[in-house]
């Protein structure tokens, strides 16, 4: 068995090294950075002592508990979790806010109503969002608006970096964000939430849980409204006057209804319906006076059946989603309605083949179609996709993993994509290890890229990426808690990147023109200090990203070898949470480095730093509780723009309360 | 080796180095007292929604460039998408499409003298009598601006997207685009009403110029590419299409129709560079006259004072573009970096 393992490891390594060789030149830089950070890490951890734990003989795939849900980690790839405890402090925040707190992500915020991510130097369509593993990123424009998910809808968030999301689908070069909802009955009978904030912001929510261990249900209602009439300095006008935003009003409301049934000891069935409506202004840049608004509405059904075998779990998911966008442009006298429909069936089998081999088989059929005046006919996309993931532990010092996925999209057989990764070190409890991975991925063009009239290009090819990661992880238990440090260097090379450029008639047209190389480094460290009723959790995150355009359109193109627009080199977030009994205090500093806004890097937006604070207390009355929270975002009223000509809000103050009635 | 030989070799090496070095057009800042009419204004359209619109001022005699003159002169940015510049008396009307406005500047100093608002998506402005006619992408109307009050006094319904206009006598000829129902509409400049809307033309007429014989030339390009682009010759009196010249293949997307000062030679951009065509020539479209293979040829201007050509290359539309300057024989004189998306040129006569 041991010999077999060594042979498999040798084959794996040959495969893995072949891929890494392709990246050797670019990786050199990454390795240097990683080694440098390893040095820094070792310096940081020395005071805590190098107290390696005893290595056991039995391998268990690392699993993370999220309210009873188990998530299998791929080895060698980076995945982070935002658990329910962290989310509970952020019930009035947007998904974008929460992700920025916990990960190195820059969001292109067009005012307050629209946010799309720039992660690891990739663009918005190269990151995907999933709902319990089912893709919910738009099939038409290939992006997801991170302001449209109330955090109260979500029980945990899984953030898969790079190829870690291959287990769900293709196309996430940057990040795959999986919104996890629990499939077990909750302890609370009733939860009521209310908040009042600056700029005419009101948020209300009500959750009603009912049933028993056999049959249960949950009704979650929410309503949010904001005038967003914040003041800003209008640098587009003579004298830079202070003005009030008048075109940023935002409303969203919806209901999420869940029913669950424990059919037998081994079978669970859940049915979830989510109806969401968000009418809102489209904030124009301050150099324009256009009057535009949109109403996004969506209806989603999700049926999930899980059957537990002795050593595995089989899940079958059926998903239907209808996303409807009403777009009104009073300036252009335009009124348009776009409808997109998604049907998805996913089957996944996950388990342990042997105590040392874990597997995950996944297959899905996904059908998208869309209706709008801008298409000729009703374009559709059908994908048949299968994937297999295997993780093998040779011993407690060495582990490797392989994932491969094959798809047929609209009768087009796509190339097999894969990822191979390895962990080596003291793996027990993830104490100290080196990790490395190499893989490929592609991002198939969205329906708009292919069929939008005017400008869509049916001859577009899929964007293609080669991705490599290397890093170190260290976790040390100390007398009063624990300390963790993690550093990851990565290199993504993206070819055939799709861009829209103005054609001769002034209409934008889609082309496969760009070739981008991204080299970067992510560093994360945190400590948990527990002193009786007092807990202190400081965290520090830093990322460096160099996203370089490798090809020019012609010899005059000065964007060649320049940083891609809106990719900040430096992102830093430092935060600290202090809990004492029922009281918690939180403070964070987020730094976003300068971003070039022209492709020849001649113009840029300046860096900015924001300080956000919050404090809360929870009062218990019998089994029930009331919590109060005060939050101040942008404490120092910093004037900044994340995207050029879109001024962001100044100081925002919010008071919120949550009442929990328990069983 | 003697010292003299060493010095000669050094001198030769230096001379060779400097001979091979690309000459750079010096970038300077405009100063009070500069007269903008003495040079060429480069219309930098800017990126849509990016607020990078502006204009540069180029002095060909000195090969000297002043960048983003509007902002440096007036202290605030021009806005979003500078579509066109038109002269009205001693003012220049800067039509800023996505800022829904026209900025008025003194044509000599560049100083702002006013702003016309209340527009939807303005494209071009032409003057006739005491009025200025402003075409529009979205509103389905031509706005009539009173020259004195600088305010929109009236609108004329076109029921579609309007583009370039030409004035012949007391009539304003407007390119009006509705898919499958494109027209050259005629406005009576005395009553500011539609006088004739019967002249149907090929799809998407965007460019119109008047020649020395007061005939109109219109470029039509079928965006849907169901038919090759066409160049039309129109008699403005009879409203008849006198000639239609089809482009040889669908690869042509002609744009930026211009005419020389004497009014007998047409110029436009199309596949592979700048095309030139006499108004009396009746053969097929041939060319180009000046070859320039680029993905993004975007601007064309003919200097009325000497017939020099100016060509704008937008490169990737998100960076500073290039301008190429040729003499009237098509010989390259100069090239330099302008602003974002150099889409046209204004010659301050």
PDB file of C-alpha atoms in Angstrom, chain A residues 348-596:
ATOM      1  CA  UNK A 348     -22.542  14.822  -6.443  1.00  0.00           C
ATOM      2  CA  UNK A 349     -21.105  11.860  -4.626  1.00  0.00           C
ATOM      3  CA  UNK A 350     -18.563  12.538  -1.946  1.00  0.00           C
ATOM      4  CA  UNK A 351     -16.867  10.218   0.481  1.00  0.00           C
ATOM      5  CA  UNK A 352     -13.914   8.159   1.617  1.00  0.00           C
ATOM      6  CA  UNK A 353     -12.737   5.369  -0.654  1.00  0.00           C
ATOM      7  CA  UNK A 354     -10.238   4.260   1.943  1.00  0.00           C
ATOM      8  CA  UNK A 355      -9.177   5.966   5.153  1.00  0.00           C
ATOM      9  CA  UNK A 356      -6.516   7.729   3.118  1.00  0.00           C
ATOM     10  CA  UNK A 357      -8.341   8.426  -0.106  1.00  0.00           C
ATOM     11  CA  UNK A 358     -11.186  10.883  -0.364  1.00  0.00           C
ATOM     12  CA  UNK A 359     -13.120  11.505  -3.544  1.00  0.00           C
ATOM     13  CA  UNK A 360     -15.776  13.795  -4.956  1.00  0.00           C
ATOM     14  CA  UNK A 361     -17.624  13.061  -8.188  1.00  0.00           C
ATOM     15  CA  UNK A 362     -19.735  15.833  -9.605  1.00  0.00           C
ATOM     16  CA  UNK A 363     -21.849  16.092 -12.702  1.00  0.00           C
ATOM     17  CA  UNK A 364     -24.343  18.638 -13.863  1.00  0.00           C
ATOM     18  CA  UNK A 365     -26.529  19.693 -16.725  1.00  0.00           C
ATOM     19  CA  UNK A 366     -27.041  23.406 -16.942  1.00  0.00           C
ATOM     20  CA  UNK A 367     -29.308  25.106 -19.439  1.00  0.00           C
ATOM     21  CA  UNK A 368     -29.502  28.883 -19.820  1.00  0.00           C
ATOM     22  CA  UNK A 369     -31.639  30.907 -22.124  1.00  0.00           C
ATOM     23  CA  UNK A 370     -32.425  34.579 -22.295  1.00  0.00           C
ATOM     24  CA  UNK A 371     -34.995  36.840 -23.878  1.00  0.00           C
ATOM     25  CA  UNK A 372     -34.436  40.456 -24.820  1.00  0.00           C
ATOM     26  CA  UNK A 373     -34.869  42.690 -27.846  1.00  0.00           C
ATOM     27  CA  UNK A 374     -31.105  42.728 -28.194  1.00  0.00           C
ATOM     28  CA  UNK A 375     -30.808  39.129 -29.302  1.00  0.00           C
ATOM     29  CA  UNK A 376     -31.652  37.551 -32.583  1.00  0.00           C
ATOM     30  CA  UNK A 377     -34.048  34.846 -31.454  1.00  0.00           C
ATOM     31  CA  UNK A 378     -33.637  33.218 -28.056  1.00  0.00           C
ATOM     32  CA  UNK A 379     -30.030  32.288 -27.540  1.00  0.00           C
ATOM     33  CA  UNK A 380     -29.298  29.472 -25.156  1.00  0.00           C
ATOM     34  CA  UNK A 381     -26.391  27.619 -23.664  1.00  0.00           C
ATOM     35  CA  UNK A 382     -26.430  24.027 -22.510  1.00  0.00           C
ATOM     36  CA  UNK A 383     -23.565  22.532 -20.564  1.00  0.00           C
ATOM     37  CA  UNK A 384     -22.913  18.926 -19.679  1.00  0.00           C
ATOM     38  CA  UNK A 385     -20.197  18.782 -17.099  1.00  0.00           C
ATOM     39  CA  UNK A 386     -18.482  16.040 -15.116  1.00  0.00           C
ATOM     40  CA  UNK A 387     -15.657  16.294 -12.657  1.00  0.00           C
ATOM     41  CA  UNK A 388     -13.701  14.078 -10.334  1.00  0.00           C
ATOM     42  CA  UNK A 389     -11.634  15.041  -7.345  1.00  0.00           C
ATOM     43  CA  UNK A 390      -9.326  12.755  -5.449  1.00  0.00           C
ATOM     44  CA  UNK A 391      -7.229  13.423  -2.399  1.00  0.00           C
ATOM     45  CA  UNK A 392      -4.667  10.928  -1.221  1.00  0.00           C
ATOM     46  CA  UNK A 393      -2.634  11.064   1.923  1.00  0.00           C
ATOM     47  CA  UNK A 394       0.636   9.184   1.757  1.00  0.00           C
ATOM     48  CA  UNK A 395       1.185   9.876   5.430  1.00  0.00           C
ATOM     49  CA  UNK A 396       0.820  12.760   7.852  1.00  0.00           C
ATOM     50  CA  UNK A 397       3.605  14.597   6.083  1.00  0.00           C
ATOM     51  CA  UNK A 398       2.504  14.407   2.493  1.00  0.00           C
ATOM     52  CA  UNK A 399      -0.786  14.694   0.700  1.00  0.00           C
ATOM     53  CA  UNK A 400      -1.768  15.368  -2.881  1.00  0.00           C
ATOM     54  CA  UNK A 401      -4.955  16.050  -4.741  1.00  0.00           C
ATOM     55  CA  UNK A 402      -6.117  16.021  -8.340  1.00  0.00           C
ATOM     56  CA  UNK A 403      -9.287  17.434  -9.856  1.00  0.00           C
ATOM     57  CA  UNK A 404     -10.316  17.216 -13.504  1.00  0.00           C
ATOM     58  CA  UNK A 405     -13.400  18.531 -15.253  1.00  0.00           C
ATOM     59  CA  UNK A 406     -14.740  17.962 -18.742  1.00  0.00           C
ATOM     60  CA  UNK A 407     -17.586  19.896 -20.340  1.00  0.00           C
ATOM     61  CA  UNK A 408     -19.573  19.951 -23.517  1.00  0.00           C
ATOM     62  CA  UNK A 409     -21.057  23.385 -24.137  1.00  0.00           C
ATOM     63  CA  UNK A 410     -23.571  23.747 -26.949  1.00  0.00           C
ATOM     64  CA  UNK A 411     -22.182  20.604 -28.596  1.00  0.00           C
ATOM     65  CA  UNK A 412     -18.686  22.009 -28.360  1.00  0.00           C
ATOM     66  CA  UNK A 413     -16.320  19.617 -26.594  1.00  0.00           C
ATOM     67  CA  UNK A 414     -14.150  21.745 -24.346  1.00  0.00           C
ATOM     68  CA  UNK A 415     -10.607  20.835 -23.346  1.00  0.00           C
ATOM     69  CA  UNK A 416     -10.228  18.888 -20.097  1.00  0.00           C
ATOM     70  CA  UNK A 417      -9.195  21.176 -17.314  1.00  0.00           C
ATOM     71  CA  UNK A 418      -7.423  19.987 -14.249  1.00  0.00           C
ATOM     72  CA  UNK A 419      -5.636  20.959 -11.109  1.00  0.00           C
ATOM     73  CA  UNK A 420      -2.952  19.125  -9.216  1.00  0.00           C
ATOM     74  CA  UNK A 421      -1.887  20.159  -5.773  1.00  0.00           C
ATOM     75  CA  UNK A 422       0.304  19.008  -2.975  1.00  0.00           C
ATOM     76  CA  UNK A 423       0.777  19.585   0.742  1.00  0.00           C
ATOM     77  CA  UNK A 424       3.913  18.647   2.629  1.00  0.00           C
ATOM     78  CA  UNK A 425       4.830  19.272   6.227  1.00  0.00           C
ATOM     79  CA  UNK A 426       3.290  18.567   9.602  1.00  0.00           C
ATOM     80  CA  UNK A 427      -0.264  18.147   8.385  1.00  0.00           C
ATOM     81  CA  UNK A 428      -1.920  17.014  11.549  1.00  0.00           C
ATOM     82  CA  UNK A 429      -4.240  19.863  12.523  1.00  0.00           C
ATOM     83  CA  UNK A 430      -2.714  21.816   9.632  1.00  0.00           C
ATOM     84  CA  UNK A 431       0.160  22.729  11.891  1.00  0.00           C
ATOM     85  CA  UNK A 432       2.869  23.727   9.445  1.00  0.00           C
ATOM     86  CA  UNK A 433       3.016  22.891   5.764  1.00  0.00           C
ATOM     87  CA  UNK A 434       4.118  23.927   2.332  1.00  0.00           C
ATOM     88  CA  UNK A 435       1.496  23.912  -0.388  1.00  0.00           C
ATOM     89  CA  UNK A 436       1.697  24.097  -4.149  1.00  0.00           C
ATOM     90  CA  UNK A 437      -0.724  23.676  -7.013  1.00  0.00           C
ATOM     91  CA  UNK A 438      -0.916  23.988 -10.745  1.00  0.00           C
ATOM     92  CA  UNK A 439      -3.934  23.831 -12.996  1.00  0.00           C
ATOM     93  CA  UNK A 440      -5.901  25.100 -15.941  1.00  0.00           C
ATOM     94  CA  UNK A 441      -9.304  26.696 -16.251  1.00  0.00           C
ATOM     95  CA  UNK A 442     -11.455  28.457 -18.811  1.00  0.00           C
ATOM     96  CA  UNK A 443     -14.289  30.950 -18.722  1.00  0.00           C
ATOM     97  CA  UNK A 444     -16.851  30.446 -21.466  1.00  0.00           C
ATOM     98  CA  UNK A 445     -18.260  33.686 -22.919  1.00  0.00           C
ATOM     99  CA  UNK A 446     -21.605  34.853 -21.580  1.00  0.00           C
ATOM    100  CA  UNK A 447     -24.724  35.089 -23.704  1.00  0.00           C
ATOM    101  CA  UNK A 448     -24.319  38.857 -24.122  1.00  0.00           C
ATOM    102  CA  UNK A 449     -20.703  38.471 -25.235  1.00  0.00           C
ATOM    103  CA  UNK A 450     -21.837  36.062 -27.914  1.00  0.00           C
ATOM    104  CA  UNK A 451     -25.217  37.279 -29.064  1.00  0.00           C
ATOM    105  CA  UNK A 452     -25.901  40.868 -27.984  1.00  0.00           C
ATOM    106  CA  UNK A 453     -26.960  43.083 -30.872  1.00  0.00           C
ATOM    107  CA  UNK A 454     -25.038  45.201 -31.566  1.00  0.00           C
ATOM    108  CA  UNK A 455     -21.553  44.065 -30.697  1.00  0.00           C
ATOM    109  CA  UNK A 456     -21.892  40.429 -29.609  1.00  0.00           C
ATOM    110  CA  UNK A 457     -19.460  38.103 -31.306  1.00  0.00           C
ATOM    111  CA  UNK A 458     -20.590  34.486 -31.863  1.00  0.00           C
ATOM    112  CA  UNK A 459     -17.038  33.537 -32.810  1.00  0.00           C
ATOM    113  CA  UNK A 460     -15.609  34.344 -29.397  1.00  0.00           C
ATOM    114  CA  UNK A 461     -13.411  31.723 -27.797  1.00  0.00           C
ATOM    115  CA  UNK A 462     -13.377  30.867 -24.097  1.00  0.00           C
ATOM    116  CA  UNK A 463     -10.934  32.777 -21.944  1.00  0.00           C
ATOM    117  CA  UNK A 464      -8.223  30.389 -20.865  1.00  0.00           C
ATOM    118  CA  UNK A 465      -6.088  30.410 -17.719  1.00  0.00           C
ATOM    119  CA  UNK A 466      -3.099  28.570 -16.353  1.00  0.00           C
ATOM    120  CA  UNK A 467      -2.901  28.978 -12.616  1.00  0.00           C
ATOM    121  CA  UNK A 468      -0.160  28.170 -10.133  1.00  0.00           C
ATOM    122  CA  UNK A 469       0.050  28.670  -6.388  1.00  0.00           C
ATOM    123  CA  UNK A 470       2.706  28.115  -3.801  1.00  0.00           C
ATOM    124  CA  UNK A 471       2.611  28.911  -0.121  1.00  0.00           C
ATOM    125  CA  UNK A 472       3.189  28.232   3.516  1.00  0.00           C
ATOM    126  CA  UNK A 473       0.781  27.800   6.372  1.00  0.00           C
ATOM    127  CA  UNK A 474       1.472  27.810  10.068  1.00  0.00           C
ATOM    128  CA  UNK A 475      -0.856  27.276  13.009  1.00  0.00           C
ATOM    129  CA  UNK A 476       0.388  27.217  16.563  1.00  0.00           C
ATOM    130  CA  UNK A 477      -1.556  26.696  19.726  1.00  0.00           C
ATOM    131  CA  UNK A 478      -0.327  28.924  22.492  1.00  0.00           C
ATOM    132  CA  UNK A 479      -1.160  29.006  26.158  1.00  0.00           C
ATOM    133  CA  UNK A 480      -3.912  31.545  25.765  1.00  0.00           C
ATOM    134  CA  UNK A 481      -5.202  30.663  22.307  1.00  0.00           C
ATOM    135  CA  UNK A 482      -3.687  30.199  18.893  1.00  0.00           C
ATOM    136  CA  UNK A 483      -1.707  31.907  16.200  1.00  0.00           C
ATOM    137  CA  UNK A 484      -2.022  31.437  12.438  1.00  0.00           C
ATOM    138  CA  UNK A 485       0.054  32.754   9.559  1.00  0.00           C
ATOM    139  CA  UNK A 486      -0.433  31.976   5.908  1.00  0.00           C
ATOM    140  CA  UNK A 487       1.368  33.227   2.843  1.00  0.00           C
ATOM    141  CA  UNK A 488       0.461  32.355  -0.738  1.00  0.00           C
ATOM    142  CA  UNK A 489       2.168  33.344  -3.951  1.00  0.00           C
ATOM    143  CA  UNK A 490       0.260  32.884  -7.176  1.00  0.00           C
ATOM    144  CA  UNK A 491       0.693  33.230 -10.886  1.00  0.00           C
ATOM    145  CA  UNK A 492      -2.217  33.279 -13.338  1.00  0.00           C
ATOM    146  CA  UNK A 493      -1.715  33.560 -17.050  1.00  0.00           C
ATOM    147  CA  UNK A 494      -4.901  34.407 -18.897  1.00  0.00           C
ATOM    148  CA  UNK A 495      -5.182  34.297 -22.675  1.00  0.00           C
ATOM    149  CA  UNK A 496      -8.068  35.104 -25.037  1.00  0.00           C
ATOM    150  CA  UNK A 497      -9.412  37.587 -22.508  1.00  0.00           C
ATOM    151  CA  UNK A 498     -12.607  39.166 -23.764  1.00  0.00           C
ATOM    152  CA  UNK A 499     -12.826  42.930 -24.032  1.00  0.00           C
ATOM    153  CA  UNK A 500     -15.438  45.204 -25.560  1.00  0.00           C
ATOM    154  CA  UNK A 501     -14.076  47.970 -27.757  1.00  0.00           C
ATOM    155  CA  UNK A 502     -15.832  50.645 -29.790  1.00  0.00           C
ATOM    156  CA  UNK A 503     -16.231  49.627 -33.415  1.00  0.00           C
ATOM    157  CA  UNK A 504     -16.180  51.969 -36.375  1.00  0.00           C
ATOM    158  CA  UNK A 505     -19.829  52.908 -35.866  1.00  0.00           C
ATOM    159  CA  UNK A 506     -19.345  53.746 -32.231  1.00  0.00           C
ATOM    160  CA  UNK A 507     -20.977  50.558 -30.926  1.00  0.00           C
ATOM    161  CA  UNK A 508     -18.928  48.409 -28.615  1.00  0.00           C
ATOM    162  CA  UNK A 509     -17.947  45.008 -29.945  1.00  0.00           C
ATOM    163  CA  UNK A 510     -16.535  41.933 -28.181  1.00  0.00           C
ATOM    164  CA  UNK A 511     -13.098  40.556 -29.034  1.00  0.00           C
ATOM    165  CA  UNK A 512     -10.687  37.922 -27.650  1.00  0.00           C
ATOM    166  CA  UNK A 513      -7.762  40.278 -27.515  1.00  0.00           C
ATOM    167  CA  UNK A 514      -6.049  40.365 -24.189  1.00  0.00           C
ATOM    168  CA  UNK A 515      -3.329  38.264 -22.684  1.00  0.00           C
ATOM    169  CA  UNK A 516      -2.732  38.982 -19.016  1.00  0.00           C
ATOM    170  CA  UNK A 517      -0.170  37.697 -16.548  1.00  0.00           C
ATOM    171  CA  UNK A 518      -0.946  38.042 -12.857  1.00  0.00           C
ATOM    172  CA  UNK A 519       1.670  37.536 -10.190  1.00  0.00           C
ATOM    173  CA  UNK A 520       0.800  38.134  -6.587  1.00  0.00           C
ATOM    174  CA  UNK A 521       1.218  37.459  -2.960  1.00  0.00           C
ATOM    175  CA  UNK A 522      -1.306  37.138  -0.155  1.00  0.00           C
ATOM    176  CA  UNK A 523      -0.333  37.252   3.466  1.00  0.00           C
ATOM    177  CA  UNK A 524      -2.669  36.608   6.335  1.00  0.00           C
ATOM    178  CA  UNK A 525      -2.013  36.338  10.016  1.00  0.00           C
ATOM    179  CA  UNK A 526      -4.284  36.243  13.013  1.00  0.00           C
ATOM    180  CA  UNK A 527      -4.197  35.426  16.675  1.00  0.00           C
ATOM    181  CA  UNK A 528      -6.902  34.279  19.058  1.00  0.00           C
ATOM    182  CA  UNK A 529      -6.264  35.233  22.639  1.00  0.00           C
ATOM    183  CA  UNK A 530      -8.622  33.889  25.278  1.00  0.00           C
ATOM    184  CA  UNK A 531      -8.355  35.219  28.838  1.00  0.00           C
ATOM    185  CA  UNK A 532     -11.375  34.062  30.779  1.00  0.00           C
ATOM    186  CA  UNK A 533     -14.371  36.090  29.604  1.00  0.00           C
ATOM    187  CA  UNK A 534     -12.160  38.221  27.439  1.00  0.00           C
ATOM    188  CA  UNK A 535     -11.259  37.266  23.902  1.00  0.00           C
ATOM    189  CA  UNK A 536      -9.124  39.301  21.543  1.00  0.00           C
ATOM    190  CA  UNK A 537      -8.789  38.463  17.854  1.00  0.00           C
ATOM    191  CA  UNK A 538      -6.456  40.665  15.824  1.00  0.00           C
ATOM    192  CA  UNK A 539      -6.085  39.971  12.076  1.00  0.00           C
ATOM    193  CA  UNK A 540      -3.852  41.361   9.395  1.00  0.00           C
ATOM    194  CA  UNK A 541      -4.213  40.772   5.683  1.00  0.00           C
ATOM    195  CA  UNK A 542      -2.091  42.081   2.886  1.00  0.00           C
ATOM    196  CA  UNK A 543      -2.012  41.367  -0.810  1.00  0.00           C
ATOM    197  CA  UNK A 544       0.255  42.459  -3.598  1.00  0.00           C
ATOM    198  CA  UNK A 545      -1.006  41.979  -7.147  1.00  0.00           C
ATOM    199  CA  UNK A 546       0.820  42.704 -10.353  1.00  0.00           C
ATOM    200  CA  UNK A 547      -1.561  42.177 -13.256  1.00  0.00           C
ATOM    201  CA  UNK A 548       0.255  42.835 -16.491  1.00  0.00           C
ATOM    202  CA  UNK A 549      -1.106  43.149 -19.984  1.00  0.00           C
ATOM    203  CA  UNK A 550       1.232  41.047 -22.116  1.00  0.00           C
ATOM    204  CA  UNK A 551       0.191  42.034 -25.607  1.00  0.00           C
ATOM    205  CA  UNK A 552      -0.424  45.299 -27.353  1.00  0.00           C
ATOM    206  CA  UNK A 553      -2.939  45.802 -30.131  1.00  0.00           C
ATOM    207  CA  UNK A 554      -0.190  47.334 -32.237  1.00  0.00           C
ATOM    208  CA  UNK A 555       3.302  48.771 -31.856  1.00  0.00           C
ATOM    209  CA  UNK A 556       1.888  52.021 -30.489  1.00  0.00           C
ATOM    210  CA  UNK A 557       0.004  50.318 -27.714  1.00  0.00           C
ATOM    211  CA  UNK A 558       1.553  51.529 -24.487  1.00  0.00           C
ATOM    212  CA  UNK A 559      -0.572  49.183 -22.392  1.00  0.00           C
ATOM    213  CA  UNK A 560       1.862  46.357 -23.095  1.00  0.00           C
ATOM    214  CA  UNK A 561       3.662  45.300 -19.925  1.00  0.00           C
ATOM    215  CA  UNK A 562       1.583  47.746 -17.901  1.00  0.00           C
ATOM    216  CA  UNK A 563      -0.643  47.149 -14.903  1.00  0.00           C
ATOM    217  CA  UNK A 564      -4.257  46.340 -15.800  1.00  0.00           C
ATOM    218  CA  UNK A 565      -6.670  49.148 -14.963  1.00  0.00           C
ATOM    219  CA  UNK A 566      -8.417  49.083 -11.592  1.00  0.00           C
ATOM    220  CA  UNK A 567      -6.123  46.453 -10.131  1.00  0.00           C
ATOM    221  CA  UNK A 568      -4.520  47.931  -7.004  1.00  0.00           C
ATOM    222  CA  UNK A 569      -1.009  46.714  -6.301  1.00  0.00           C
ATOM    223  CA  UNK A 570      -1.574  46.886  -2.573  1.00  0.00           C
ATOM    224  CA  UNK A 571      -4.545  45.939  -0.417  1.00  0.00           C
ATOM    225  CA  UNK A 572      -4.336  45.805   3.353  1.00  0.00           C
ATOM    226  CA  UNK A 573      -6.908  45.152   6.016  1.00  0.00           C
ATOM    227  CA  UNK A 574      -6.210  45.093   9.707  1.00  0.00           C
ATOM    228  CA  UNK A 575      -8.919  44.484  12.232  1.00  0.00           C
ATOM    229  CA  UNK A 576      -9.403  43.577  15.844  1.00  0.00           C
ATOM    230  CA  UNK A 577     -12.397  42.171  17.631  1.00  0.00           C
ATOM    231  CA  UNK A 578     -12.617  42.218  21.426  1.00  0.00           C
ATOM    232  CA  UNK A 579     -15.329  40.322  23.223  1.00  0.00           C
ATOM    233  CA  UNK A 580     -15.987  40.578  26.917  1.00  0.00           C
ATOM    234  CA  UNK A 581     -18.903  38.512  28.136  1.00  0.00           C
ATOM    235  CA  UNK A 582     -21.819  39.834  26.051  1.00  0.00           C
ATOM    236  CA  UNK A 583     -20.085  42.968  24.821  1.00  0.00           C
ATOM    237  CA  UNK A 584     -18.086  43.121  21.611  1.00  0.00           C
ATOM    238  CA  UNK A 585     -16.038  45.922  20.069  1.00  0.00           C
ATOM    239  CA  UNK A 586     -14.682  45.848  16.555  1.00  0.00           C
ATOM    240  CA  UNK A 587     -12.358  48.138  14.638  1.00  0.00           C
ATOM    241  CA  UNK A 588     -10.829  47.839  11.216  1.00  0.00           C
ATOM    242  CA  UNK A 589      -8.606  49.724   8.854  1.00  0.00           C
ATOM    243  CA  UNK A 590      -8.867  49.021   5.124  1.00  0.00           C
ATOM    244  CA  UNK A 591      -6.241  50.370   2.797  1.00  0.00           C
ATOM    245  CA  UNK A 592      -6.689  50.312  -0.975  1.00  0.00           C
ATOM    246  CA  UNK A 593      -3.656  51.306  -3.014  1.00  0.00           C
ATOM    247  CA  UNK A 594      -3.741  53.512  -6.077  1.00  0.00           C
ATOM    248  CA  UNK A 595      -5.365  52.103  -9.214  1.00  0.00           C
ATOM    249  CA  UNK A 596      -4.466  53.016 -12.766  1.00  0.00           C
TER     250      UNK A 596
END
